[in-house]
Coordinates of C-alpha atoms in Angstrom, one line a residue:
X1 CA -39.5 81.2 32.2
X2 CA -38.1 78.7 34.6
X3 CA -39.9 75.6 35.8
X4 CA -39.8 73.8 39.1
X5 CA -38.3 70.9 36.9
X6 CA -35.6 72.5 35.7
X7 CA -34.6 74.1 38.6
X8 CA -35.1 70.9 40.4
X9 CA -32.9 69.4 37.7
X10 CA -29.8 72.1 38.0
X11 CA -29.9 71.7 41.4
X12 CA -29.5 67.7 41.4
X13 CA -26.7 68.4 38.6
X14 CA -24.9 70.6 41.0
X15 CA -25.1 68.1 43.9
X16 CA -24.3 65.4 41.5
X17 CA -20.8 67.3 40.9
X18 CA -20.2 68.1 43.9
X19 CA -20.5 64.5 45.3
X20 CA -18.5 63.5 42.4
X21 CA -15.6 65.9 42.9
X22 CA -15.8 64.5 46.5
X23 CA -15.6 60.8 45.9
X24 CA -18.8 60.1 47.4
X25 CA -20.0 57.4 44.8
X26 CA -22.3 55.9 46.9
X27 CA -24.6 58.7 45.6
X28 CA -24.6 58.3 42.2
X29 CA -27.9 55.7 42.0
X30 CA -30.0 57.7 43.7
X31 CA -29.4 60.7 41.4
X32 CA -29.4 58.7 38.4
X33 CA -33.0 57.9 39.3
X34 CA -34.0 61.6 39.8
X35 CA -32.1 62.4 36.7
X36 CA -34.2 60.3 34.9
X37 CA -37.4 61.6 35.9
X38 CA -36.7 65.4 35.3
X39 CA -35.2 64.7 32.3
X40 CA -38.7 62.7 31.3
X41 CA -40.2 66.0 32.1
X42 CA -38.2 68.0 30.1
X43 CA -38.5 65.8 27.2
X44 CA -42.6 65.8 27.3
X45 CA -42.6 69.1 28.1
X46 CA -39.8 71.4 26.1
X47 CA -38.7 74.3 27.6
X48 CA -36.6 77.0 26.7
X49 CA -33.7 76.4 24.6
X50 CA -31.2 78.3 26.0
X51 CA -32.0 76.1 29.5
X52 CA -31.6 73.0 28.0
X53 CA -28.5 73.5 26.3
X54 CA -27.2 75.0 29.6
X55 CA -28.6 71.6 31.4
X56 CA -27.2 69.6 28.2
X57 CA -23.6 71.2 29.3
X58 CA -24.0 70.8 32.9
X59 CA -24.8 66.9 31.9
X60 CA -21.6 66.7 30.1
X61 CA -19.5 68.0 32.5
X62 CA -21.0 65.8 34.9
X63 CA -20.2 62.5 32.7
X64 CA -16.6 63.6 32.5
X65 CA -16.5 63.7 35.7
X66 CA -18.0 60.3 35.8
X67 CA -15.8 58.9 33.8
X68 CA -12.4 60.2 35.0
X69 CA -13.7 58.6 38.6
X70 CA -14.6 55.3 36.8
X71 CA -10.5 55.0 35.2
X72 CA -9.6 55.8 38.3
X73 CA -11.5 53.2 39.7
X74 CA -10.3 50.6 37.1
X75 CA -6.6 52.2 37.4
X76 CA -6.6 51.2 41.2
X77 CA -8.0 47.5 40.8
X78 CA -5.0 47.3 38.1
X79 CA -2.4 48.7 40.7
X80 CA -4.4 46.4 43.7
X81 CA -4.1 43.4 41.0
X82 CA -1.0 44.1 40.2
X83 CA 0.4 43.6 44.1
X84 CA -1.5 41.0 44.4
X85 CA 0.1 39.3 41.9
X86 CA 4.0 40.5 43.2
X87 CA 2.7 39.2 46.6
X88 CA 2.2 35.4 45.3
X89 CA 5.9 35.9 43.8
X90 CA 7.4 37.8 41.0
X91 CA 7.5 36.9 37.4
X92 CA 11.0 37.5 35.7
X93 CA 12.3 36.8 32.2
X94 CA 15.3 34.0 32.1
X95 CA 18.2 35.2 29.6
X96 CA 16.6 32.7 27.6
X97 CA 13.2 34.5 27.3
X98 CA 11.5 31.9 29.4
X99 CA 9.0 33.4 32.0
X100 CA 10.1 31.9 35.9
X101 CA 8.1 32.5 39.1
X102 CA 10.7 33.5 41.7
X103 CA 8.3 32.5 45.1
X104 CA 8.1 35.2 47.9
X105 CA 9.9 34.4 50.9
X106 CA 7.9 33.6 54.1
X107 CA 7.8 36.6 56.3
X108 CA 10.5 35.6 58.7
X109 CA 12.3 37.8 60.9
X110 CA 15.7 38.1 59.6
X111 CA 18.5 38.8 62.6
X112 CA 22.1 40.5 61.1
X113 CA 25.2 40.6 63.0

């Protein structure tokens, strides 16, 4: 037999994934916070097992999908970083191995016959 908790507790899971699979991060505290509650819950109180492992593989899914947004998170900063970085000038290799800064031009309007 179901409880309120675990329904309330599926239900957060699915809104969880969907605001993941949606890029809406700014969600994820507050449900973290609920998530921790119900889980309490469950935890004092167990339920049926065939409900918990169902809410254990919803959980999972849910932190994979946590994680692929969090490298793609970090793989953007690296991308952002790495413009940055082109935009203060480039750094090439000499023939001689040294590293050399070639500088970045001043935008300048550039007039061709």
């Amino acid at each position: 037999m179901r409880k309120p908790t675990e329904d309330a507790l599926l239900a957060l899971l699915q809104e969880e994934r969907a605001a993941l699979r949606t890029g809406d991060l700014t969600a994820l505290p507050t449900f973290a916070a609920q998530k921790l509650v119900l889980v309490e819950d469950i935890r004092v109180h167990p339920r049926n097992p065939q409900l918990i492992d169902r809410i254990t593989r919803d959980l999972n899914r849910n932190a994979g999908l946590l994680a692929a947004a969090m490298d793609g998170i970090t793989a953007a900063q690296q991308r952002l970083g790495a413009l940055r970085a082109v935009r203060n000038g480039l750094s090439v290799y000499t023939a001689g191995g040294d590293r050399q800064t070639v500088a970045q031009r001043p935008d300048t309007l550039e007039r061709k016959a």
